[in-house]
C-alpha positions as a printed Julia matrix, in Angstrom:
156×3 Matrix{Float64}:
 124.9   79.03   92.72
 128.35  79.21   93.0
 131.13  76.6    91.65
 132.28  76.45   95.29
 128.6   75.49   96.52
 128.61  72.59   93.95
 131.93  71.38   94.88
 130.84  71.41   98.63
 127.85  69.55   97.82
 129.77  66.99   95.67
 132.3   66.45   98.72
 129.08  66.07  101.02
 127.37  63.46   98.75
 130.77  61.56   98.45
 130.9   61.65  102.34
 127.37  60.34  102.9
 128.06  57.66  100.44
 131.05  56.58  102.44
 129.2   56.64  105.45
 126.24  54.52  104.09
 129.17  51.94  102.98
 130.36  51.98  106.45
 127.0   51.34  107.85
 126.52  48.57  105.47
 129.69  46.71  106.5
 129.62  47.29  110.38
 126.96  47.09  113.09
 125.83  49.92  115.28
 126.83  49.84  119.0
 125.73  51.05  122.12
 125.62  54.68  121.16
 123.17  53.99  118.56
 120.95  51.86  120.79
 121.01  54.61  123.45
 120.24  57.5   121.24
 117.13  56.02  119.74
 114.99  56.29  123.11
 116.47  60.08  123.57
 115.05  60.81  119.99
 111.65  59.06  120.53
 110.92  60.19  123.9
 112.21  63.88  123.74
 112.22  64.47  119.84
 116.15  64.82  119.72
 117.38  64.57  116.26
 119.03  61.12  115.94
 122.76  62.56  114.99
 122.57  65.02  117.87
 121.58  62.36  120.29
 124.4   60.15  119.26
 126.51  63.23  119.72
 125.3   63.84  123.35
 126.2   60.33  123.95
 129.57  59.9   122.21
 132.33  60.96  124.56
 130.67  59.14  127.64
 129.92  55.71  125.79
 133.17  55.96  124.27
 135.02  56.33  127.58
 132.76  53.47  128.7
 133.86  51.2   125.79
 137.45  51.94  125.04
 138.49  49.24  127.43
 136.87  46.49  125.43
 138.95  47.46  122.39
 141.9   49.51  123.26
 143.96  49.02  120.32
 141.09  49.67  117.94
 140.25  52.97  119.69
 143.92  53.89  119.77
 143.96  53.45  115.91
 140.91  55.88  115.84
 142.78  58.44  117.88
 145.77  58.19  115.7
 143.56  58.59  112.53
 141.87  61.47  114.0
 145.22  63.05  114.66
 144.68  63.27  118.46
 147.17  60.64  119.23
 150.68  59.85  117.95
 151.67  56.58  116.1
 154.16  55.69  119.28
 151.46  56.54  122.09
 150.41  53.33  124.09
 146.86  52.25  123.69
 146.06  53.47  127.01
 147.34  56.93  126.25
 145.88  57.23  122.82
 142.55  56.03  124.15
 142.53  58.75  126.79
 143.51  61.35  123.84
 140.47  60.07  121.76
 138.1   60.59  124.68
 139.53  64.08  125.22
 139.36  64.8   121.27
 135.87  63.87  121.21
 134.9   65.98  124.13
 136.68  68.82  122.63
 135.06  68.16  119.34
 131.77  68.14  120.8
 132.19  71.34  122.99
 133.65  73.16  119.66
 130.34  71.82  118.0
 128.32  73.2   120.88
 126.74  69.58  121.13
 124.26  70.36  124.1
 123.85  67.82  126.91
 120.17  66.47  127.58
 119.7   69.28  130.03
 121.09  71.99  127.97
 118.78  70.83  125.07
 115.77  71.77  127.25
 114.7   68.23  128.45
 113.18  68.26  131.58
 115.46  66.65  134.21
 112.26  64.65  135.96
 110.84  63.27  132.83
 114.33  62.19  131.65
 115.3   60.53  134.86
 111.61  58.93  135.32
 112.15  57.2   131.65
 115.71  56.05  132.38
 114.38  52.47  133.07
 112.41  52.51  129.83
 115.03  54.1   127.64
 117.49  51.3   129.12
 114.91  48.43  127.96
 114.67  50.0   124.61
 118.31  50.4   124.16
 118.76  46.79  125.07
 115.81  45.65  122.8
 117.47  47.47  119.85
 120.18  44.74  120.03
 122.95  47.48  119.56
 124.67  47.13  122.8
 125.35  43.49  122.14
 127.73  44.7   119.33
 129.66  46.98  121.63
 133.27  46.13  122.35
 132.41  46.33  126.2
 129.02  44.63  126.89
 127.21  46.82  129.18
 124.68  45.74  132.09
 121.39  47.63  132.38
 122.61  49.14  135.68
 125.85  50.55  133.43
 123.39  51.64  130.72
 121.32  53.58  133.12
 124.52  55.23  134.78
 125.7   56.29  131.54
 122.18  58.06  130.81
 122.62  59.76  134.3
 126.07  60.85  133.3
 125.23  62.53  129.99
 122.2   64.37  131.24
 124.23  67.36  132.74
């Protein structure tokens, strides 16, 4: 075991601790509620199903809290401090799409999920997402039809 490996593990443990603290002080939103049914029905790891949804659900949500999303874009280095909220929000969405592409996050189709099975389960996944309570914490409250449309959008 090398010293670099120990340092990397220490950094990862600190990051995981910070994530746990953040989750303890914030509610999960639409992305989380929508990811659980994908994982349950198609055995997709939870973090991956969240990543599959992240750009599309962020694009849907940004109008509900434009300043907060602009701050996130600036914190990520994707927007300049002088960008207006709409510009910064667009840069956040573009940055998330690029990040997911760089990390080779697959779509549900690319992951190997059968199209017919996925589309047949959309009504059930919508119901489960809503039942989770997570969509109620989203900055933009989705209708069941909007959740279904997001599931369809991310498939390809």
